[in-house]
Every structure is written in structure tokens, then in C-alpha cells.
Amino acid sequence: MDSALTLIGLPVALGIIMLGLGLGLTTGDFRRVARHPKAAVIALGCQVLLLPALCFGLVLAFDLPPELAVGMMLLAASPGGTTANLYSHLFGGHVALNITLTAINSVLAVFTLPIVVNLSAAYFLGDARSIGLQFDKVLQVFAIVLVPVVVGMLIRARWARVAERLDRPVRVLSVVVLVAVIAGAVLGERENLADYFVSVGLAVLAFNLLSLGIGYGVPRLAGVERSAAKAAGFEIGIHNSTLAITIALSPALLDSTRMAIPGAVYGIVMFFTAAAFGYLVNRAGSGRDAAPDGAVRT
């Protein structure tokens, strides 16, 4: 779970993908998010407040062992993963909203993640173990997310025709990269998958489906436009499992292989559930709530 593919290959691949996403964005996309902040506020509320509370209920309902319980809470407190931006791009979500949420969530996690994990460790383990999230982790997320996007946007602004010609090939390449990452993750953990899924698989699957459903359903109930709700669904439903695994395994932080298991299982399950979610939402919403200009309506 701490292989080069997960800790090095995935961030590099995501950086390339984010460059492709930037080719399809303009500054106007971000201005529309700022003018209509309702979707962002609702998504952040679900991510920071609602999900940890629901995950705590799931952990108690499944009666997980203490270290796995803390690992689940660590996963719930982790910000949205950069993979959410790719899925939103592939399934017609509001990508600018995703990028905005990823950036804000990454900053908030510096404060919220240690609080959730420390309280969980005190409750489930009964010890005084505490962690802090180093700022360099946040800088890494910003580097992966923002820098390639800015480069892509500059290409679009200066060479619009080049950006248009690159859009379809990059979209295809993104799918190829994603499939390669999934295959590599599964093959790399094939010897441990059975044990992982037996110990925490059902709880992780339930949490993943709940995250996707809440991320999409709550904004829609609040009147948020469909593409923005899809963006929120992916952002909330695809947690940064790499960050959760790193924190769990790090000797300076939690130093626990068992706490990393929920993140490892989630990192595999989410690829398939997110794809199914995107397909079902698009199929259900085909021809409805179209927003030709891509605005985040409220």
C-alpha cells in the first residue's frame, strides 16, 4: 500500500491529468464559482462536518476493532482526492468547482484532520496519541492540483486552437492512465486484498457509497445545478486515500499498518464505485437540467 505506484506514480500521473483539465478551463469558470458559492459551501459542510459524524456511526454499527476504527475516521477526515477532478471531467461535472474545493479542503485539513483523528484515537484507543498535519503535505497537494491546471489554462488562453485539438486526446489519455493506476494498485496488493476486504471491506464500501450519495444528493436537495452537484459528489466521495495511508504508516505520525488498511481498501474500491456513480447520475439526468454555459446555478 506504500508502493512507488501509490506514493510517487499516482501523484505524477494526476499532475499530467490536471494539465489536461486546465486545457478546458478559463478564469470565467472560477469567477462563476465565486459568484455562486452555494454549491461550494454545501459541499464543504458535508465534507468537514457531516461525513466524520456519519463515519463514526458506521464504525460503531460495524463494531470495528479500535485501530481499524481510527483508520476509518482518518479516511473520513481526509480531504477530497485529486482523482475527483478527473472523474468530474470525464462525467461532465463542474471541474472548476472541484479544483476550488480540493484547494480549500486541503487547507482546512491542516486543522480538521488532526482534531478528528486525535479525538478518535482517544475514544477508540484510550491513549494520548496525537498528530499534526505538516504544511508540506498541503503544499504537495497544491503543486499537484494547481500548477498543472494553471499551465493548461495558459495554453488555452494563448493558443486556443492547440488546446481544442489536445482536448480529446488528453481525455482518452486520462482514461488510459486511470485504468493503469487501478490495475497497478490491484496487482500490487493482490496478496493482501482478501484479508483487507474481510476486515473492513463492507464498512469501507458503505462509507464510500454514503459519501457519493451525500455529496450529490444534499446539493441537489438544496437546489444546486446538476453539474455542480456531480462535482460535489465526486469531491466528497473520492477521499485522498494516499494521504490517509501516508499518515497512518508514517513513523512520525500514527505508525500503524492496521490504521492504513481502510485507506488501502478505499483507494481500490473508489475507482469502481465512482465510475458507476458517474454513469448512473448521467443516465438519470440525461436531457434534464442542462446548463449550456456551464454556470453553477443555485
XYZ file of C-alpha atoms in Angstrom:
298
model
C 0.000 0.000 0.000
C 3.040 2.240 0.290
C 4.471 1.214 -3.088
C 6.150 3.575 -5.543
C 2.968 3.436 -7.654
C 0.860 4.831 -4.825
C 3.267 7.334 -3.332
C 5.083 8.534 -6.486
C 3.444 7.203 -9.634
C -0.099 8.291 -8.781
C 0.776 11.938 -7.973
C 2.832 12.193 -11.177
C 0.020 10.694 -13.237
C -2.509 13.018 -11.620
C -0.285 16.000 -12.372
C -0.368 15.091 -16.066
C -4.123 14.649 -15.905
C -4.569 18.033 -14.224
C -2.676 19.639 -17.099
C -5.320 18.201 -19.411
C -8.100 19.554 -17.229
C -6.565 23.010 -17.344
C -6.784 22.974 -21.139
C -10.574 23.078 -20.841
C -10.832 25.812 -18.203
C -10.895 29.595 -18.247
C -10.795 32.181 -15.482
C -14.501 32.705 -16.129
C -15.210 29.205 -14.778
C -13.720 30.167 -11.425
C -15.479 33.527 -11.382
C -18.805 31.711 -11.722
C -17.922 29.620 -8.646
C -17.183 32.813 -6.713
C -20.434 34.443 -7.854
C -22.467 31.375 -6.878
C -20.801 29.997 -3.728
C -23.789 27.958 -2.555
C -22.532 24.688 -4.041
C -19.059 25.153 -2.539
C -20.368 25.999 0.928
C -22.728 22.997 0.984
C -20.011 20.622 -0.248
C -17.515 21.859 2.342
C -20.102 21.484 5.102
C -20.765 17.891 4.080
C -17.045 17.134 3.841
C -15.909 18.695 7.110
C -18.891 18.160 9.417
C -21.370 15.599 8.117
C -19.076 12.843 6.851
C -16.982 12.383 10.040
C -20.198 12.149 12.069
C -21.712 9.568 9.710
C -18.466 7.610 9.555
C -18.398 7.467 13.351
C -21.891 5.960 13.258
C -20.806 3.385 10.647
C -17.753 2.425 12.699
C -19.951 1.771 15.727
C -22.543 -0.087 13.655
C -19.913 -2.420 12.153
C -18.205 -2.792 15.548
C -14.735 -2.446 14.025
C -11.580 -3.145 16.053
C -10.076 0.048 17.554
C -7.203 0.558 15.101
C -9.431 -0.030 12.074
C -11.971 2.367 13.564
C -9.351 5.099 13.841
C -8.256 4.318 10.275
C -11.823 4.814 9.070
C -12.070 8.155 10.869
C -8.736 9.186 9.374
C -10.152 8.408 5.939
C -13.326 10.380 6.643
C -11.293 13.409 7.744
C -9.041 13.320 4.673
C -9.815 15.941 2.019
C -11.097 15.096 -1.422
C -8.569 13.459 -3.698
C -7.258 14.952 -6.921
C -8.709 11.897 -8.707
C -12.114 13.510 -8.131
C -11.174 16.212 -10.628
C -10.557 13.597 -13.307
C -13.849 11.811 -12.720
C -15.698 15.112 -12.746
C -14.049 15.934 -16.069
C -14.975 12.569 -17.572
C -18.598 12.626 -16.405
C -19.492 16.269 -17.016
C -19.082 17.762 -13.556
C -18.109 21.368 -12.874
C -14.328 20.915 -12.861
C -13.553 24.462 -11.685
C -15.681 23.796 -8.613
C -13.768 20.557 -7.990
C -10.418 22.300 -8.166
C -11.637 25.056 -5.858
C -12.964 22.527 -3.342
C -9.761 20.465 -3.451
C -7.664 23.537 -2.716
C -9.887 24.751 0.154
C -10.272 21.260 1.619
C -6.517 20.754 1.620
C -6.034 23.883 3.726
C -8.894 23.061 6.089
C -7.495 19.550 6.599
C -4.454 21.022 8.339
C -6.807 21.882 11.206
C -9.720 19.462 10.937
C -7.867 16.199 10.260
C -5.737 16.233 13.431
C -8.818 17.114 15.506
C -10.878 14.206 14.129
C -8.029 11.688 14.374
C -6.928 12.756 17.849
C -10.487 12.559 19.206
C -10.955 9.164 17.525
C -7.710 7.811 18.978
C -8.729 8.996 22.436
C -12.169 7.374 22.094
C -11.257 4.056 20.481
C -7.723 3.513 21.760
C -7.893 5.346 25.065
C -4.383 6.754 24.684
C -2.864 10.187 24.392
C -1.581 9.682 20.872
C -1.807 12.879 18.865
C -0.824 14.001 15.391
C -0.386 17.219 13.497
C -0.576 17.531 9.721
C 2.563 19.129 8.323
C 2.135 22.045 5.973
C 4.370 20.401 3.359
C 1.601 17.858 2.708
C -0.705 20.728 1.805
C 1.939 22.224 -0.466
C 2.249 18.869 -2.247
C -1.480 18.829 -2.977
C -1.333 22.398 -4.260
C 1.603 21.519 -6.507
C -0.214 18.518 -7.981
C -3.535 20.305 -8.415
C -2.886 23.953 -9.155
C 0.401 24.183 -11.045
C -0.545 21.847 -13.955
C -4.005 23.437 -14.164
C -2.515 26.919 -14.436
C -0.166 25.733 -17.194
C -3.094 24.199 -19.085
C -5.153 27.367 -18.699
C -2.264 29.480 -20.023
C -2.029 27.247 -23.098
C -5.779 27.635 -23.663
C -5.610 31.419 -23.216
C -2.713 31.893 -25.638
C -3.219 29.033 -28.096
C -6.929 28.210 -28.038
C -6.825 26.050 -31.169
C -3.997 23.956 -29.771
C -5.979 23.432 -26.546
C -9.058 22.366 -28.531
C -7.053 19.870 -30.580
C -5.464 18.422 -27.462
C -8.748 18.082 -25.544
C -9.935 14.733 -26.934
C -6.513 13.011 -26.976
C -5.825 14.131 -23.410
C -9.255 12.916 -22.301
C -8.501 9.490 -23.798
C -5.034 9.504 -22.242
C -6.591 10.331 -18.869
C -8.748 7.211 -19.053
C -5.733 5.097 -20.026
C -3.702 6.474 -17.118
C -6.569 5.881 -14.707
C -7.004 2.278 -15.835
C -3.256 1.704 -15.492
C -3.283 3.089 -11.941
C -6.238 0.888 -10.984
C -4.582 -2.207 -12.454
C -1.307 -1.415 -10.727
C -2.989 -0.834 -7.376
C -4.898 -4.114 -7.575
C -1.870 -6.135 -8.694
C 0.390 -4.547 -6.108
C -1.928 -5.532 -3.257
C -3.257 -8.821 -4.663
C -1.715 -10.923 -1.879
C -3.348 -8.818 0.839
C -6.681 -7.939 -0.759
C -8.623 -10.841 0.704
C -7.514 -10.082 4.267
C -8.164 -6.367 3.826
C -11.688 -6.832 2.499
C -12.598 -9.356 5.172
C -11.518 -6.996 7.943
C -13.011 -3.725 6.725
C -14.388 -4.146 3.191
C -18.106 -3.787 3.940
C -17.589 -0.756 6.164
C -15.423 0.935 3.525
C -17.910 0.182 0.748
C -20.800 1.522 2.821
C -18.864 4.683 3.634
C -17.860 5.193 0.014
C -21.416 4.830 -1.271
C -22.691 7.079 1.505
C -20.095 9.720 0.637
C -21.018 9.708 -3.046
C -24.732 9.810 -2.292
C -24.481 12.640 0.211
C -22.066 14.602 -1.956
C -24.543 14.590 -4.821
C -27.882 14.353 -3.028
C -27.531 17.135 -0.457
C -26.596 19.825 -3.026
C -29.407 18.689 -5.323
C -31.918 18.905 -2.485
C -30.637 22.423 -1.840
C -31.321 23.373 -5.470
C -27.759 23.227 -6.802
C -27.432 22.633 -10.560
C -26.655 19.083 -11.673
C -23.090 19.571 -12.953
C -22.082 21.283 -9.704
C -23.777 18.539 -7.681
C -21.824 15.931 -9.649
C -18.630 17.807 -8.873
C -19.525 17.825 -5.173
C -20.402 14.131 -5.301
C -17.007 13.199 -6.701
C -15.148 15.580 -4.394
C -16.817 14.176 -1.281
C -16.987 10.579 -2.489
C -13.325 10.291 -3.537
C -11.186 10.916 -0.486
C -7.426 11.353 -0.593
C -6.649 7.775 0.394
C -2.953 8.278 -0.412
C -2.761 10.976 2.259
C -4.618 8.754 4.743
C -2.246 5.844 4.064
C 0.814 8.073 4.406
C -0.329 9.480 7.750
C -1.170 6.018 9.077
C 2.161 4.486 8.049
C 4.429 7.413 8.920
C 6.611 6.645 11.990
C 6.353 10.319 12.957
C 2.558 10.243 12.954
C 0.404 7.139 13.614
C 2.951 4.437 12.692
C 0.259 1.783 12.232
C -0.186 -0.618 9.324
C -3.672 -1.598 10.521
C -4.828 2.028 10.501
C -3.744 2.213 6.861
C -5.949 -0.717 5.812
C -9.202 1.292 5.399
C -7.380 3.778 3.174
C -5.847 0.974 1.094
C -9.227 -0.704 0.550
C -10.924 2.611 -0.154
C -8.222 3.515 -2.675
C -9.208 0.484 -4.741
C -12.976 0.452 -4.220
C -13.477 4.138 -5.044
C -12.289 3.758 -8.651
C -15.130 1.383 -9.462
C -17.889 2.955 -7.373
C -17.078 6.443 -8.685
C -17.285 5.231 -12.286
C -20.625 3.530 -11.593
C -21.866 6.651 -9.804
C -20.938 8.896 -12.732
C -22.618 6.580 -15.227
C -25.833 6.293 -13.212
C -26.105 10.022 -12.497
C -25.536 10.888 -16.152
C -28.058 8.303 -17.275
C -30.672 9.515 -14.783
C -30.107 13.160 -15.648
C -29.801 12.826 -19.419
C -31.576 15.694 -21.093
C -32.533 17.423 -17.829
C -31.186 20.458 -16.020
C -28.827 21.311 -18.874
C -26.649 24.337 -18.325
C -25.215 25.312 -21.723
C -22.911 27.939 -20.294
C -21.634 25.658 -17.515
C -22.762 28.071 -14.793
C -23.202 26.869 -11.243
C -26.883 27.666 -10.845
C -28.480 27.834 -7.421
